mmCIF file of C-alpha atoms in Angstrom:
data_model
loop_
_atom_site.group_PDB
_atom_site.id
_atom_site.type_symbol
_atom_site.label_atom_id
_atom_site.label_comp_id
_atom_site.label_asym_id
_atom_site.label_seq_id
_atom_site.Cartn_x
_atom_site.Cartn_y
_atom_site.Cartn_z
ATOM 1 C CA UNK M 1351 31.386 -37.371 38.429
ATOM 2 C CA UNK M 1352 28.962 -34.682 37.238
ATOM 3 C CA UNK M 1353 28.147 -32.014 39.653
ATOM 4 C CA UNK M 1354 24.600 -31.329 40.230
ATOM 5 C CA UNK M 1355 23.213 -27.768 39.899
ATOM 6 C CA UNK M 1356 21.259 -26.403 42.710
ATOM 7 C CA UNK M 1357 19.149 -23.362 43.170
ATOM 8 C CA UNK M 1358 17.694 -20.983 40.661
ATOM 9 C CA UNK M 1359 20.089 -21.914 37.891
ATOM 10 C CA UNK M 1360 19.314 -25.471 37.730
ATOM 11 C CA UNK M 1361 15.559 -24.709 38.078
ATOM 12 C CA UNK M 1362 15.728 -22.436 35.038
ATOM 13 C CA UNK M 1363 17.649 -24.737 32.881
ATOM 14 C CA UNK M 1364 15.261 -27.627 33.618
ATOM 15 C CA UNK M 1365 12.328 -25.468 32.796
ATOM 16 C CA UNK M 1366 13.778 -24.247 29.681
ATOM 17 C CA UNK M 1367 14.652 -27.738 28.372
ATOM 18 C CA UNK M 1368 10.985 -28.927 29.314
ATOM 19 C CA UNK M 1369 9.312 -25.920 27.719
ATOM 20 C CA UNK M 1370 11.369 -25.933 24.566
ATOM 21 C CA UNK M 1371 9.268 -25.723 21.454
ATOM 22 C CA UNK M 1372 10.066 -27.393 18.151
ATOM 23 C CA UNK M 1373 11.752 -25.368 15.510
ATOM 24 C CA UNK M 1374 9.054 -26.132 12.910
ATOM 25 C CA UNK M 1375 7.634 -23.341 10.829
ATOM 26 C CA UNK M 1376 3.933 -22.268 10.698
ATOM 27 C CA UNK M 1377 1.721 -24.833 9.038
ATOM 28 C CA UNK M 1378 0.376 -24.262 5.473
ATOM 29 C CA UNK M 1379 -3.212 -24.448 6.921
ATOM 30 C CA UNK M 1380 -2.567 -21.669 9.390
ATOM 31 C CA UNK M 1381 -0.743 -19.572 6.731
ATOM 32 C CA UNK M 1382 -3.672 -19.989 4.279
ATOM 33 C CA UNK M 1383 -6.199 -19.090 6.985
ATOM 34 C CA UNK M 1384 -4.168 -15.995 7.922
ATOM 35 C CA UNK M 1385 -4.060 -14.927 4.341
ATOM 36 C CA UNK M 1386 -7.805 -15.431 4.042
ATOM 37 C CA UNK M 1387 -8.289 -13.282 7.137
ATOM 38 C CA UNK M 1388 -6.222 -10.357 5.767
ATOM 39 C CA UNK M 1389 -7.801 -10.545 2.327
ATOM 40 C CA UNK M 1390 -11.271 -10.331 3.870
ATOM 41 C CA UNK M 1391 -10.526 -7.650 6.196
ATOM 42 C CA UNK M 1392 -8.723 -5.464 3.585
ATOM 43 C CA UNK M 1393 -11.573 -6.121 0.967
ATOM 44 C CA UNK M 1394 -14.171 -5.004 3.537
ATOM 45 C CA UNK M 1395 -12.122 -1.949 4.483
ATOM 46 C CA UNK M 1396 -11.846 -1.011 0.812
ATOM 47 C CA UNK M 1397 -15.569 -1.564 0.372
ATOM 48 C CA UNK M 1398 -16.423 0.830 3.251
ATOM 49 C CA UNK M 1399 -14.007 3.448 2.091
ATOM 50 C CA UNK M 1400 -15.198 3.365 -1.492
ATOM 51 C CA UNK M 1401 -18.898 3.635 -0.511
ATOM 52 C CA UNK M 1402 -18.209 6.650 1.886
ATOM 53 C CA UNK M 1403 -16.082 8.216 -0.816
ATOM 54 C CA UNK M 1404 -18.629 7.979 -3.605
ATOM 55 C CA UNK M 1405 -21.294 9.206 -1.213
ATOM 56 C CA UNK M 1406 -19.327 12.282 -0.581
ATOM 57 C CA UNK M 1407 -18.807 12.850 -4.370
ATOM 58 C CA UNK M 1408 -22.607 12.495 -5.003
ATOM 59 C CA UNK M 1409 -23.822 14.392 -2.003
ATOM 60 C CA UNK M 1410 -22.026 17.945 -2.054
ATOM 61 C CA UNK M 1411 -19.859 17.874 -5.015
ATOM 62 C CA UNK M 1412 -22.515 16.603 -7.312
ATOM 63 C CA UNK M 1413 -24.255 19.948 -7.029
ATOM 64 C CA UNK M 1414 -20.945 21.631 -8.165
ATOM 65 C CA UNK M 1415 -20.535 19.337 -11.192
ATOM 66 C CA UNK M 1416 -24.177 19.874 -12.269
ATOM 67 C CA UNK M 1417 -24.022 23.625 -11.943
ATOM 68 C CA UNK M 1418 -20.736 23.721 -13.920
ATOM 69 C CA UNK M 1419 -22.351 21.842 -16.787
ATOM 70 C CA UNK M 1420 -25.073 24.352 -16.834
ATOM 71 C CA UNK M 1421 -22.718 27.216 -16.950
ATOM 72 C CA UNK M 1422 -20.752 25.556 -19.773
ATOM 73 C CA UNK M 1423 -23.836 25.266 -21.688
ATOM 74 C CA UNK M 1424 -24.792 28.995 -21.361
ATOM 75 C CA UNK M 1425 -21.239 30.182 -22.269
ATOM 76 C CA UNK M 1426 -21.079 31.507 -25.835
ATOM 77 C CA UNK M 1427 -18.656 30.004 -28.043
ATOM 78 C CA UNK M 1428 -16.612 31.926 -30.493
#
């Protein structure tokens, strides 16, 4: 005759059996959607970074490059 479990242990085992999920992997649709979200977010991050970087180059450093080209033109060549 099987003994019936009482108390907390029996309740926990029953709940674990009831809430047991299947061992299936993530579906292909969810995997594709996740990859799409990752690609879009990283490409937008790259776009923002590139715009800010090129803005910095054309802002302050642009003057330095233009002044260097004028200085190179004035230098006498031997």
